[in-house]
XYZ file of C-alpha atoms in Angstrom:
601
model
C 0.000 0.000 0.000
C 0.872 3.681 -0.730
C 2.917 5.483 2.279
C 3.620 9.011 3.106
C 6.777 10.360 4.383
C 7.282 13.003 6.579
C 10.857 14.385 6.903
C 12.373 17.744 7.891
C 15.669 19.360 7.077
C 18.565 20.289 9.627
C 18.555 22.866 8.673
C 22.400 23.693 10.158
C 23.361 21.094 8.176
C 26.251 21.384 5.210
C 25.928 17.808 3.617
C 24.256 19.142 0.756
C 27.098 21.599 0.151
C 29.602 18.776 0.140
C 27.525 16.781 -2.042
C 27.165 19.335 -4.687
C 30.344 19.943 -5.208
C 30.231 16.686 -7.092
C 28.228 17.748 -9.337
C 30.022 20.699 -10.026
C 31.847 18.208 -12.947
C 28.949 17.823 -14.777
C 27.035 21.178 -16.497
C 24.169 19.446 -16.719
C 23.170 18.340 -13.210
C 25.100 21.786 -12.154
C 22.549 23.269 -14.051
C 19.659 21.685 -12.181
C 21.069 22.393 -9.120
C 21.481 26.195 -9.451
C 18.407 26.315 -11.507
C 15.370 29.044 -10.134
C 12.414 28.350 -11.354
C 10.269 25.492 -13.047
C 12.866 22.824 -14.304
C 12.670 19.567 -15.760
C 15.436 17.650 -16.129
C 15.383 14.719 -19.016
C 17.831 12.198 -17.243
C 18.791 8.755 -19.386
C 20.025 5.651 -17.311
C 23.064 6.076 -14.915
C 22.767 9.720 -15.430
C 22.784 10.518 -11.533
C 19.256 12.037 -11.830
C 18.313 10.475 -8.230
C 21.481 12.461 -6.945
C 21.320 15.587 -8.650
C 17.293 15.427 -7.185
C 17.943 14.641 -3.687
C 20.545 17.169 -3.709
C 18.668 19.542 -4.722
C 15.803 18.718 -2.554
C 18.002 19.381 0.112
C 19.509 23.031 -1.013
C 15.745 24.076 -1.873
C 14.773 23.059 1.844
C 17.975 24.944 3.370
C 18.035 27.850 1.814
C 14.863 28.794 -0.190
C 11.907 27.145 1.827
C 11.580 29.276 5.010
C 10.208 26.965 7.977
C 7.422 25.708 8.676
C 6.886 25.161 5.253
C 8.277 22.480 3.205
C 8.044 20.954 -0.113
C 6.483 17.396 -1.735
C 8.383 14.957 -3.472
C 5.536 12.463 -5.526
C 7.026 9.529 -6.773
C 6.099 6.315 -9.120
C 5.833 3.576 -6.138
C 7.035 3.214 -2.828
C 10.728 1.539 -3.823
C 11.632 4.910 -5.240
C 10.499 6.935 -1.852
C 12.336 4.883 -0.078
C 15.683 5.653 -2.353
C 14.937 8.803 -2.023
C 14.258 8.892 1.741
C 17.404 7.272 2.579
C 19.612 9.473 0.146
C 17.728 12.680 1.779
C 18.821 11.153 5.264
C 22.317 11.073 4.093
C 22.668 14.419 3.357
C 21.038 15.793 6.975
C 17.646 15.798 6.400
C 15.660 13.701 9.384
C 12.426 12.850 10.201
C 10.418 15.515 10.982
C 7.308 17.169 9.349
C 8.593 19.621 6.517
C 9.001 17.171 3.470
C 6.464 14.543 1.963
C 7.719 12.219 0.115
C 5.255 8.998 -1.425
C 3.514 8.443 -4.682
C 1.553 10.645 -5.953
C -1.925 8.047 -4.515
C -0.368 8.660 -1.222
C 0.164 12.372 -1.656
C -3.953 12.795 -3.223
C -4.713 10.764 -0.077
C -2.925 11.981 2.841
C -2.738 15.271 1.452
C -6.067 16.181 0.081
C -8.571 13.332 0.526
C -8.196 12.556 4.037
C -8.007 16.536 5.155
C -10.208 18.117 3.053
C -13.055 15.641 1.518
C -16.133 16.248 3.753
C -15.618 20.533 4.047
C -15.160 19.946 -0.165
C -18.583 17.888 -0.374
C -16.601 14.691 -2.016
C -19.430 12.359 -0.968
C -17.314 10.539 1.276
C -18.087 9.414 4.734
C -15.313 10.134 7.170
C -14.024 6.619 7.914
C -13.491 5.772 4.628
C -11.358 3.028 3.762
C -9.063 1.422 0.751
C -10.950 -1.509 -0.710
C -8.868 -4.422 -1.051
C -8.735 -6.256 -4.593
C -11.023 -8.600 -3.426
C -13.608 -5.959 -2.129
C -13.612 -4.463 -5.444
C -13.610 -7.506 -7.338
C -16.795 -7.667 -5.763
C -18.058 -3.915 -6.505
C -17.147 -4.999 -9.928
C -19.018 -7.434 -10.383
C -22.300 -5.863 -9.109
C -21.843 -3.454 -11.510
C -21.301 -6.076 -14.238
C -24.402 -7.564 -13.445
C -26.210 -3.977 -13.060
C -25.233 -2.562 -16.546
C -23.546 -5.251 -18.825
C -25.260 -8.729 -17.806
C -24.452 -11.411 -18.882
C -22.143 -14.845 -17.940
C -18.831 -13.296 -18.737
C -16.222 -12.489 -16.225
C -16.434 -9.075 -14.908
C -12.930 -8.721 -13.951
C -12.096 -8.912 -17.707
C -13.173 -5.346 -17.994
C -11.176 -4.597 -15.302
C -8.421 -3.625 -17.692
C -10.261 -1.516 -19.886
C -12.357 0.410 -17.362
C -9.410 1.296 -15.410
C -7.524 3.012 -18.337
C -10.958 4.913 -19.425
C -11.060 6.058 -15.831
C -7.416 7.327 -15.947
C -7.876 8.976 -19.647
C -11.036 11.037 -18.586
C -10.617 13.345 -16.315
C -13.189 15.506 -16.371
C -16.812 13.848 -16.087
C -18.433 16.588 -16.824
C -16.967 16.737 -20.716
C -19.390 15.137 -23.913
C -16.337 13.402 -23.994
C -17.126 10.954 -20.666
C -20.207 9.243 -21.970
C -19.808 10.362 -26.271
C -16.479 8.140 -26.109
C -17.941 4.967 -24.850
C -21.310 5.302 -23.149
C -21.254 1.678 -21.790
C -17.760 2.005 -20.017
C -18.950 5.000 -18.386
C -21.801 3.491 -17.318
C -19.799 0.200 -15.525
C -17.383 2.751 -13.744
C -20.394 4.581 -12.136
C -22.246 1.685 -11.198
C -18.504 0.306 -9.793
C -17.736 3.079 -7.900
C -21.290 3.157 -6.693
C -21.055 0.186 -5.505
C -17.410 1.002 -3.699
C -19.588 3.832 -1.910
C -22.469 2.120 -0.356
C -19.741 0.100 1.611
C -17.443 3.075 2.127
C -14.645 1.994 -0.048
C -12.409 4.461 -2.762
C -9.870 2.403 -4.653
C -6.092 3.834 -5.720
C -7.789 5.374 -9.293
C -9.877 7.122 -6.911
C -7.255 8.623 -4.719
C -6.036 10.808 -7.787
C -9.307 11.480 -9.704
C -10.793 12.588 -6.871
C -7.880 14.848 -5.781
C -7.699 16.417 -8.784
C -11.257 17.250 -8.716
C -11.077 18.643 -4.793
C -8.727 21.085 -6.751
C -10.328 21.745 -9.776
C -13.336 22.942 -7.680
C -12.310 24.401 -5.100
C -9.026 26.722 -5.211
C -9.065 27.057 -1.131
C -7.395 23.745 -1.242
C -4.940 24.482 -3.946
C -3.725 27.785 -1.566
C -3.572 25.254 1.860
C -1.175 22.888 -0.443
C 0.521 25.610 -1.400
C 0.948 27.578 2.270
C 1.975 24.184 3.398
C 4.546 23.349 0.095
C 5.954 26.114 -2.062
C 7.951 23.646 -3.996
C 6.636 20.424 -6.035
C 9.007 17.550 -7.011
C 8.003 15.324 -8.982
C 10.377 11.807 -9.825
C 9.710 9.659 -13.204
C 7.443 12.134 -14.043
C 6.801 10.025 -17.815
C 5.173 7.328 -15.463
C 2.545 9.114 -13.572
C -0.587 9.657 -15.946
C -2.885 12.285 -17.081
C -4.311 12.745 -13.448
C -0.507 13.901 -12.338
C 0.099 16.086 -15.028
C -3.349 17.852 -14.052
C -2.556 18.529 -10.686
C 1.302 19.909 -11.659
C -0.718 22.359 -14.248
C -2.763 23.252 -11.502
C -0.420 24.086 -8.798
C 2.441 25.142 -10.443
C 1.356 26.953 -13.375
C -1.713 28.695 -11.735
C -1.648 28.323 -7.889
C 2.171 29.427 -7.734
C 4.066 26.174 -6.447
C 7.563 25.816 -8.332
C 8.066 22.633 -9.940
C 11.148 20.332 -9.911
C 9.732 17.511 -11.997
C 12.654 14.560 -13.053
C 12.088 11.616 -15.889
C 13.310 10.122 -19.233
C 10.342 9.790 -21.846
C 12.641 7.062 -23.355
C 12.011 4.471 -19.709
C 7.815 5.293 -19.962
C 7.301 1.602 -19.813
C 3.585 1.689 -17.587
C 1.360 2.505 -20.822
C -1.063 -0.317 -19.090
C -1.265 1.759 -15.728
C -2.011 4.681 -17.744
C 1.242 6.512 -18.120
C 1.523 9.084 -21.287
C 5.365 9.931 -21.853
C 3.982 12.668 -24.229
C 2.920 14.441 -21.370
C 6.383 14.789 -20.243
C 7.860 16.143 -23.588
C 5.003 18.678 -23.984
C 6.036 20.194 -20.118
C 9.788 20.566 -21.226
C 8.503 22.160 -24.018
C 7.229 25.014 -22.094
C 8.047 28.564 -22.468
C 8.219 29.024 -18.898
C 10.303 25.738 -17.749
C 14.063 25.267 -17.720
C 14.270 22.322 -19.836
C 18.216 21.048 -18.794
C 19.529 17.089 -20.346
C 21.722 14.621 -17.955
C 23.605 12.988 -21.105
C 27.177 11.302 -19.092
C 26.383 7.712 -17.996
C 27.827 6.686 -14.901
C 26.274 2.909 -14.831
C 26.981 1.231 -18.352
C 30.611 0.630 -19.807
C 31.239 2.570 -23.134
C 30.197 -0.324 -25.388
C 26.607 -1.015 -23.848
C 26.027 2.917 -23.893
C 26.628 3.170 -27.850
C 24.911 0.109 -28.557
C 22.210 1.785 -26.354
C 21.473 3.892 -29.419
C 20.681 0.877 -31.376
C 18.228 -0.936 -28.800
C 16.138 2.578 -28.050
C 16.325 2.936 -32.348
C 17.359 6.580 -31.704
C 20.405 8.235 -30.425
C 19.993 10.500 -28.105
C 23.898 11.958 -27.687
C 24.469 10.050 -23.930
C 28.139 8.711 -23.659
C 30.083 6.861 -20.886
C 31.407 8.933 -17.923
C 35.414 9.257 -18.464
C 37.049 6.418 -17.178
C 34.263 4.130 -17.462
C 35.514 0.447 -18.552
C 34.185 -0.912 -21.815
C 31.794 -3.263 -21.269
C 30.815 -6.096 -23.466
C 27.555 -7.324 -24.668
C 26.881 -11.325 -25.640
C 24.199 -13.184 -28.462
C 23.563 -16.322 -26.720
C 20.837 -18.233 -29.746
C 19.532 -21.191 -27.709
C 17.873 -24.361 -29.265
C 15.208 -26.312 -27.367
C 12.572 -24.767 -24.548
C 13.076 -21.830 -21.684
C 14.213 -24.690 -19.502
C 17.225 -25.839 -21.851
C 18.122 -22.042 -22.219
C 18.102 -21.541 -18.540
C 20.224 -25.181 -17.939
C 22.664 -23.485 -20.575
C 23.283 -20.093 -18.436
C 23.801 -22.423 -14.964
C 25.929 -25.026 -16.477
C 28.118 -23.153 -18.822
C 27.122 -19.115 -18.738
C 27.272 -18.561 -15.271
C 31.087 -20.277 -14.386
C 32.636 -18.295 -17.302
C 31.303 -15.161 -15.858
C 32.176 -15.961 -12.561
C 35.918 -16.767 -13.327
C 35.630 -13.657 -15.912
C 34.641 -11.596 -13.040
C 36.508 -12.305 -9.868
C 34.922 -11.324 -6.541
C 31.632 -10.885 -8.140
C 28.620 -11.387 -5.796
C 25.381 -13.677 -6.813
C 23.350 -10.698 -5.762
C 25.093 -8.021 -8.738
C 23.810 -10.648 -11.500
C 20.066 -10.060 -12.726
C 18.187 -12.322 -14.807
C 15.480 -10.320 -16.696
C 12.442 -11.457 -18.799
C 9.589 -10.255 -20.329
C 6.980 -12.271 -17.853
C 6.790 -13.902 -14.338
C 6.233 -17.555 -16.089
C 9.335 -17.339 -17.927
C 10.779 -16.864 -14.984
C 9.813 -20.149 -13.572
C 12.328 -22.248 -16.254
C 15.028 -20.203 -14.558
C 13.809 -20.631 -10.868
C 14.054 -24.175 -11.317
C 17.382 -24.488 -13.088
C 18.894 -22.543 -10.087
C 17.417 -24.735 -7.641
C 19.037 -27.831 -9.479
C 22.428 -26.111 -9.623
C 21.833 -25.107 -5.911
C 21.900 -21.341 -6.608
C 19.377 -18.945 -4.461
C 17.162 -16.856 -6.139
C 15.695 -13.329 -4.936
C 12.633 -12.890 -7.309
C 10.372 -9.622 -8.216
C 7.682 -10.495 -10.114
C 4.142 -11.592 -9.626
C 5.532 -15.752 -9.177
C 7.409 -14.800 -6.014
C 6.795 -15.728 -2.709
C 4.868 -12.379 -2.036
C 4.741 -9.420 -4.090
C 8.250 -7.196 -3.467
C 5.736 -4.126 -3.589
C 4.512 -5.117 -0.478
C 6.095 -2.515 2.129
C 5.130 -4.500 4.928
C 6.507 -7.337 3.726
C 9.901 -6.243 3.480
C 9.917 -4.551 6.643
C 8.331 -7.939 7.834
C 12.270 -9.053 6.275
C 14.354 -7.101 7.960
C 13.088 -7.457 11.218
C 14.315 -11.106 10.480
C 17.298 -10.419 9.346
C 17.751 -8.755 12.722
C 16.382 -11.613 14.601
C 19.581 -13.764 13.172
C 22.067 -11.262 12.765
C 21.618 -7.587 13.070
C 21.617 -7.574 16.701
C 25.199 -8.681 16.136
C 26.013 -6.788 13.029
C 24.093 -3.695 13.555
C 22.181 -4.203 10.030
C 19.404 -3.103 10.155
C 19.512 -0.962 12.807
C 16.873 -1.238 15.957
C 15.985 2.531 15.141
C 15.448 2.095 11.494
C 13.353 -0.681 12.296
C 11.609 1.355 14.399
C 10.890 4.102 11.882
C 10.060 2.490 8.919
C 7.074 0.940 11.182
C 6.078 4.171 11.855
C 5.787 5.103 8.483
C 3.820 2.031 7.822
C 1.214 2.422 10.573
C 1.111 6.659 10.495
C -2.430 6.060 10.815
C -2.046 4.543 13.909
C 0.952 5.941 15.482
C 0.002 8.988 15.586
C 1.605 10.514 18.717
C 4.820 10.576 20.855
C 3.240 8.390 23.080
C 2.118 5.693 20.570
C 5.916 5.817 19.080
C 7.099 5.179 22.328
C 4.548 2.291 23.225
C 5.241 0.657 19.600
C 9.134 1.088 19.757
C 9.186 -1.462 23.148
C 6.497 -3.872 21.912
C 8.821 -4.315 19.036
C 11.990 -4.753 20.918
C 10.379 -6.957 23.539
C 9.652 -9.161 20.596
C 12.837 -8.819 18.644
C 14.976 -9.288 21.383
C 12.829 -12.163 22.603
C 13.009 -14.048 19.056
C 16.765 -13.959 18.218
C 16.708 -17.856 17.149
C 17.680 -18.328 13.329
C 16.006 -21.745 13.990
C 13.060 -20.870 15.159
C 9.795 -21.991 13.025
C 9.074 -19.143 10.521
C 5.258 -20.312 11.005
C 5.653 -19.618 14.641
C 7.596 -16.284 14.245
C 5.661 -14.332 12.187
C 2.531 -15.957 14.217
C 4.135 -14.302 17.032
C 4.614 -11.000 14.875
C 1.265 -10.787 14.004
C -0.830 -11.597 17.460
C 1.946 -9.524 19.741
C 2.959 -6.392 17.236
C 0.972 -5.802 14.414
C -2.717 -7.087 15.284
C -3.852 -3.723 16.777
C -2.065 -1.486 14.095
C -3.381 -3.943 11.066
C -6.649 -3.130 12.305
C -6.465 0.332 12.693
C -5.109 1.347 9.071
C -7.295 1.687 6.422
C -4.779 1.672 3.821
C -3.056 -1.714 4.796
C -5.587 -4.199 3.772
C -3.807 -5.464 0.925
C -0.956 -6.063 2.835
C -2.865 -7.921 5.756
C -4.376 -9.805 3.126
C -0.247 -10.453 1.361
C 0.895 -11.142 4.691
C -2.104 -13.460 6.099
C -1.777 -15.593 2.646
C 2.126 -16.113 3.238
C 1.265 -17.211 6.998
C -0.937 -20.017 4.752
C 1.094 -20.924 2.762
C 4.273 -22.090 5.538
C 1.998 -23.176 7.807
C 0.120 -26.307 8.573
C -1.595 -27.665 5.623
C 0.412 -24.848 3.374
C 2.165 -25.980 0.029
C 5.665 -24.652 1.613
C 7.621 -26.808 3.532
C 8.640 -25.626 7.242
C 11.026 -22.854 6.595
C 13.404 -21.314 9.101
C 13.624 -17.819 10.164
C 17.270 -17.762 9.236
C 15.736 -19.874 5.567
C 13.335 -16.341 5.386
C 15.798 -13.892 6.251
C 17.903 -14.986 3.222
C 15.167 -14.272 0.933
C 15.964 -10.148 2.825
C 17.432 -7.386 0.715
C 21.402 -7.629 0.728
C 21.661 -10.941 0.171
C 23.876 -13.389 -2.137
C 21.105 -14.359 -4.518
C 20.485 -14.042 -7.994
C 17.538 -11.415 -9.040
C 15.282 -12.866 -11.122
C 12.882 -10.034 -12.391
C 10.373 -8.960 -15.001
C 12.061 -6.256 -17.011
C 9.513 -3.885 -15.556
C 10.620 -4.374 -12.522
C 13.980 -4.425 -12.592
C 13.566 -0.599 -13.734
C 15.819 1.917 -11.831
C 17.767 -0.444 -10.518
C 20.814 -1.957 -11.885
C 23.569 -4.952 -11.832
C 26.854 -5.847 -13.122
C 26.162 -8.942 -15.349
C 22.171 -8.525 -16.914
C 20.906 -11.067 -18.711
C 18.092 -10.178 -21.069
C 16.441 -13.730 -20.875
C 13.652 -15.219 -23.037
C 14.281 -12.172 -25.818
C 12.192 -13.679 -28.852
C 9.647 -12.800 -31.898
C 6.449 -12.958 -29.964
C 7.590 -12.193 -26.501
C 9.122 -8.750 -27.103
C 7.233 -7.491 -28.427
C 4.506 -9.263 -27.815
C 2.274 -11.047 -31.205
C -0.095 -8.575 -32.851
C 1.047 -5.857 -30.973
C -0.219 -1.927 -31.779
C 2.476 0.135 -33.129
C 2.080 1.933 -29.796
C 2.868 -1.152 -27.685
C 5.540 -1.802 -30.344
C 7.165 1.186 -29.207
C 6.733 0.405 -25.717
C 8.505 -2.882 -25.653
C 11.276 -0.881 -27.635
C 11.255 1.287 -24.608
C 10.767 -1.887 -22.127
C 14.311 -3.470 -23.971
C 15.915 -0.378 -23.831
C 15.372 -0.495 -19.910
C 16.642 -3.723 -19.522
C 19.780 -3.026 -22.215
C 21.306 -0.094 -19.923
C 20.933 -2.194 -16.318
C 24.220 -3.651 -17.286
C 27.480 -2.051 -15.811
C 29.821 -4.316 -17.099
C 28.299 -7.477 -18.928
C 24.895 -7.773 -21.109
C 24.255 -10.870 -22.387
C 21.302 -11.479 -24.519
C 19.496 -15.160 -24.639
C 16.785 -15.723 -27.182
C 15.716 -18.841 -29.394
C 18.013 -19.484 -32.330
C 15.681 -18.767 -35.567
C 12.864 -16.308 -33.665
C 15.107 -13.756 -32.303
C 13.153 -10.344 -30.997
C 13.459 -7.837 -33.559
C 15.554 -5.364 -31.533
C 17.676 -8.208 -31.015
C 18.447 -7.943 -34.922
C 18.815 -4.522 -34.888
C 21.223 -4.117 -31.952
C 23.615 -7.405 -33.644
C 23.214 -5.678 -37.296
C 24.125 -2.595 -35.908
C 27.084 -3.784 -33.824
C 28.575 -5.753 -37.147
């Protein structure tokens, strides 16, 4: 579930001086940083861009935000405001109450919905809650049956309604019912439905924020009393509803806009993202439009073959002294599973002796869905290598926040209260975050911060049944705070299903904590990951698995979504530091795979 972040700066603090100064080397993120008013910055892969942002979060907060006031940071999911949280706490700022930071759901909920939706007539009770996917699976299919009929599956709209909602924003427009008059009528009967049991779902959070705003400018002046300054971060993922609100606050309430993103990584066209949205912003008269072009991640070969995977060049180059970098065509008779017995048995030791001292955890196996995944799962497991996976076939989502705080409190359990990783107070305030609903006093920080080390330091036994640890979790920590959030009931429902599935009658065999805590962040294992989302992050061997005619791009694709799995490659292509090797079918290669080995001939 979405998460605010509340942070405030020290504001004696000279990190972010020291910090700048290494940008200083490069004109265009010194550019950004000295820049005055509205700015966008188009930043390609390994161009610093989270750096040059967090830096200049920081100088904005210390010397041109005058306290109390602050500024908000929206971001694409909760992995990236947690990047940028930590880099922010590195250069001085703390937790405190001048800074939001979250996605942009969080932001329209916390910010606007939750504050301001009975005095702006929303039509929403006061104890509203997030409906959980199986709550509006049901309001789905009430309004399936209400307005459609029928014995087809409701949730096969789901797809379709959802990006009608997002492309629509104003229901007052001949547009909302002159497009398609049946859609609109299945997304009123659905939200209806959501109503009369007091539910909003994440489209809501936005569409409704925007339209608090739209009607009522008292709101847009309390955001803007409260944050002078807007930052936005992949701005080419975050839709039509995003783009509303920046043209609404910046460009007629007064906030000043920081907004950071590369049109060529808009890879969430099925959430609703529109990268045009992005280009037509930096085209403004009124916006410093400034380019990140140096690459500090990929060695000088993967960076000009780049150029060939995207289709376009866009002038980036490899940061001086970056190594070379080499890229490999692995064609591969037989099935997924003979590919993926080829990378353990004969890829995988050549790299390894290639690459001396390289950890498990820098190599990334990426495909273009979970199920390919699956082939590689289980070669790894025969070759006894551990796997870390992020996609949808994993042993709970990686999205889940509470999840992966549920992780490290393991990983304490067995060795950070030796090691000092994670640290007890870290712990502690990342569950505050979480539960912010809940814990919302001095007091209540205080009374969760010893129930959690009473536990913890009660439970430091590697050996100890998982079942019976996270049983123990769950009845003596998080019972009361699960059931006072009303945004955490996807992750009750994540966590509740995992306690299934490892415990009696479960289709997981008893696990350890210390077995669990290796699945943690920082771990030896190899990433196995969708290409999506492997996005911002990156490795020193990638290997682009499964790359064929028909997977990427995808059979009878549009030449939009053509485009888009360009754009999906080219994310995958420039994860690699220092190796890239590409495996694909011999005879049905992908046809960017052509391009890039035509090109590189």
């Amino acid at each position: 579930m979405t998460q605010s972040h509340l942070w405030s700066a020290v504001s004696e603090s000279t990190l972010y001086l020291k910090a700048a100064q290494e940008l200083r080397n490069n004109p265009g993120q010194w550019e950004a940083y000295n820049s005055a008013g509205h700015c966008v910055v188009l930043a390609g892969p390994g161009s610093g861009k989270t750096k040059t942002l967090t830096t200049k979060l920081a100088r904005m907060l210390a010397e041109d935000i005058e306290e109390p006031r602050g500024l908000a940071c929206l971001t694409y999911n909760n992995e990236c405001a947690r990047e940028l949280e930590t880099r922010l706490e590195n250069l001085g700022v703390e937790p405190g109450r001048r800074v939001f930071i979250g996605t942009v759901h969080s932001f329209s909920l916390t910010q606007i919905l939750m504050p301001y939706a009975k005095t702006a007539d929303l039509g929403l009770p006061e104890d509203f809650s997030v409906a959980t996917r199986q709550q509006q699976s049901t309001a789905l299919g009430i309004a399936f049956r209400k307005t459609i009929g029928g014995s087809g599956d409701p949730n096969n709209w789901r797809m379709q309604m959802d990006h009608y909602r997002r492309s629509i924003l104003n229901r007052d427009a001949p547009e909302w019912r002159g497009r398609n008059a049946q859609m609109a009528g299945l997304i009123e009967a659905y939200e209806a439905a959501l109503r009369a049991r007091d539910l909003i779902d994440f489209d809501d959070m936005p569409l409704m924020a925007v339209r608090a705003l739209r009607e009522h400018e008292w709101i847009q002046r309390a955001l803007l009393a409260k944050y002078p300054v807007l930052a936005v971060d992949e701005y080419q993922d975050l839709g039509r509803a995003l783009h509303r609100m920046v043209l609404g606050l910046c460009f007629s309430t007064g906030m000043r806009l920081f907004a950071v993103g590369d049109i060529d990584q808009s890879i969430y066209g099925f959430t609703g993202a529109y990268p045009e949205l992005l280009k037509q912003l930096s085209e403004r008269d009124d916006v410093e439009t400034i380019s990140l072009r140096l690459n500090y991640r990929c060695g000088s070969r993967i960076v000009a073959a780049s150029a060939y995977a995207l289709g376009e060049d866009r002038d980036y180059e490899a940061a001086e002294g970056a190594a070379e970098g080499t890229i490999f065509f692995h064609p591969r008779p037989g099935v997924y599973a003979e590919h993926a017995e080829y990378f353990f048995a004969t890829l995988l030791p050549a790299i390894l002796e290639r690459q001396h001292g390289l950890r498990l955890g820098q190599i990334a196996i990426l495909y273009p869905a979970a199920w390919i995944g699956d082939a590689v799962a289980e070669a790894a497991a025969a070759y006894g290598f551990g796997v870390l996976r992020s996609d949808t076939n994993a042993l709970y989502p990686r999205s889940s926040r509470l999840m992966r705080w549920v992780e490290l409190c393991a990983i304490w359990c067995c060795s950070g209260w030796q090691s000092g990783i994670p640290r007890l107070s870290k712990l502690h305030a990342e569950g505050c975050r979480i539960f912010s609903e809940v814990i919302t006093s001095v007091e209540k920080q205080l009374s969760f911060k010893r129930s959690l080390i009473d536990f913890l330091w009660n439970s430091r036994d590697g050996s100890e049944s998982l079942y019976v640890w996270l049983s123990r979790l769950r009845a003596d920590v998080l019972q009361v705070l699960l059931g006072g959030c009303r945004t955490l009931g996807d992750d009750a429902l994540v966590l509740d299903t995992f306690l299934g599935r490892i415990g009696p009658g479960g289709n997981i065999d008893d696990m350890s904590l210390a077995l669990f805590s290796g699945f943690g962040e920082g771990n030896d294992r190899i990433v196995l990951s969708t290409l999506h989302s492997a996005k911002g992050r990156e490795f020193a061997v990638v290997v682009l698995f499964g790359m064929d005619e028909g997977r990427l791009p995808r059979a009878n694709s549009s030449a939009r979504e053509v485009l888009e799995s360009r754009r999906l490659f080219y994310v995958g292509f420039t994860r690699a530091e220092s190796e890239l090797h590409l495996v694909y079918s011999s005879g049905r290669p992908s046809p960017f795979i052509r391009e890039v080995q035509d090109r590189i001939e």
